[in-house]
Coordinates of C-alpha atoms in Angstrom, one line a residue:
M1 CA 0.0 0.0 0.0
I2 CA 1.0 3.6 0.0
A3 CA 3.8 4.3 2.6
K4 CA 4.2 7.5 4.6
N5 CA 7.6 8.4 3.2
S6 CA 7.6 10.3 -0.1
L7 CA 4.1 11.0 -1.4
N8 CA 5.4 11.3 -5.0
N9 CA 7.0 7.9 -5.1
Q10 CA 4.3 5.6 -3.8
L11 CA 2.8 3.9 -6.8
P12 CA 4.1 0.7 -8.2
N13 CA 6.3 1.3 -11.3
E14 CA 3.7 0.0 -13.7
I15 CA 1.0 2.2 -12.4
K16 CA 3.4 5.2 -12.0
S17 CA 4.3 5.1 -15.7
T18 CA 0.7 4.9 -16.7
F19 CA -0.2 7.9 -14.4
K20 CA 2.6 9.9 -16.0
E21 CA 1.7 8.9 -19.6
L22 CA -1.9 9.7 -19.2
N23 CA -1.3 12.9 -17.1
M24 CA -3.8 11.7 -14.5
L25 CA -2.9 14.3 -11.9
K26 CA -3.1 17.1 -14.4
H27 CA -6.6 16.0 -15.3
L28 CA -7.6 16.2 -11.6
R29 CA -6.5 19.8 -11.6
I30 CA -8.3 20.6 -14.8
A31 CA -11.5 19.0 -13.4
G32 CA -11.3 21.5 -10.6
I33 CA -10.5 18.9 -7.9
T34 CA -8.5 20.8 -5.3
K35 CA -7.8 20.4 -1.6
S36 CA -8.8 22.8 1.2
F37 CA -6.6 21.2 3.9
G38 CA -4.9 17.9 4.8
F39 CA -3.8 15.3 2.3
S40 CA -3.4 16.3 -1.4
C41 CA -5.9 15.3 -3.9
A42 CA -3.2 13.3 -5.8
Y43 CA -2.4 11.3 -2.7
I44 CA -6.1 10.4 -2.0
F45 CA -6.6 9.5 -5.7
Q46 CA -3.5 7.3 -5.7
L47 CA -4.6 5.6 -2.5
I48 CA -8.1 4.8 -3.8
F49 CA -6.7 3.7 -7.1
C50 CA -4.2 1.2 -5.4
M51 CA -6.9 -0.1 -3.1
I52 CA -8.9 -1.3 -6.1
F53 CA -6.1 -3.5 -7.3
E54 CA -5.3 -4.8 -3.9
N55 CA -8.9 -5.8 -3.4
K56 CA -9.3 -3.7 -0.2
N57 CA -11.8 -1.3 1.0
W58 CA -11.6 1.9 3.1
F59 CA -13.3 0.4 6.2
R60 CA -10.8 -2.5 6.3
M61 CA -7.9 -0.2 5.9
L62 CA -9.0 1.9 8.8
E63 CA -9.1 -1.2 11.0
S64 CA -5.6 -2.3 9.9
K65 CA -2.2 -1.3 11.3
K66 CA -1.8 1.3 8.6
A67 CA -4.8 3.3 9.9
T68 CA -2.5 6.1 11.2
D69 CA -1.1 6.5 7.7
I70 CA -4.3 7.1 5.8
P71 CA -7.0 9.8 6.2
A72 CA -10.0 8.8 8.2
K73 CA -12.6 11.2 6.8

């Protein structure tokens, strides 16, 4: 899953290259998705995207040991 170290280097290499090629984070900005405080939109999007492929859901992540590393609300 996404570690707490560098927020920009958290995706697996295959997904990272796809995000870069498709300019996914640029499209988030163009769509008007911005943050008001807390974690960046890119971080949240990458977290949810990775959870899909790891077959996990938000509720289970909050109950796990990594609950301190992810946003609760």
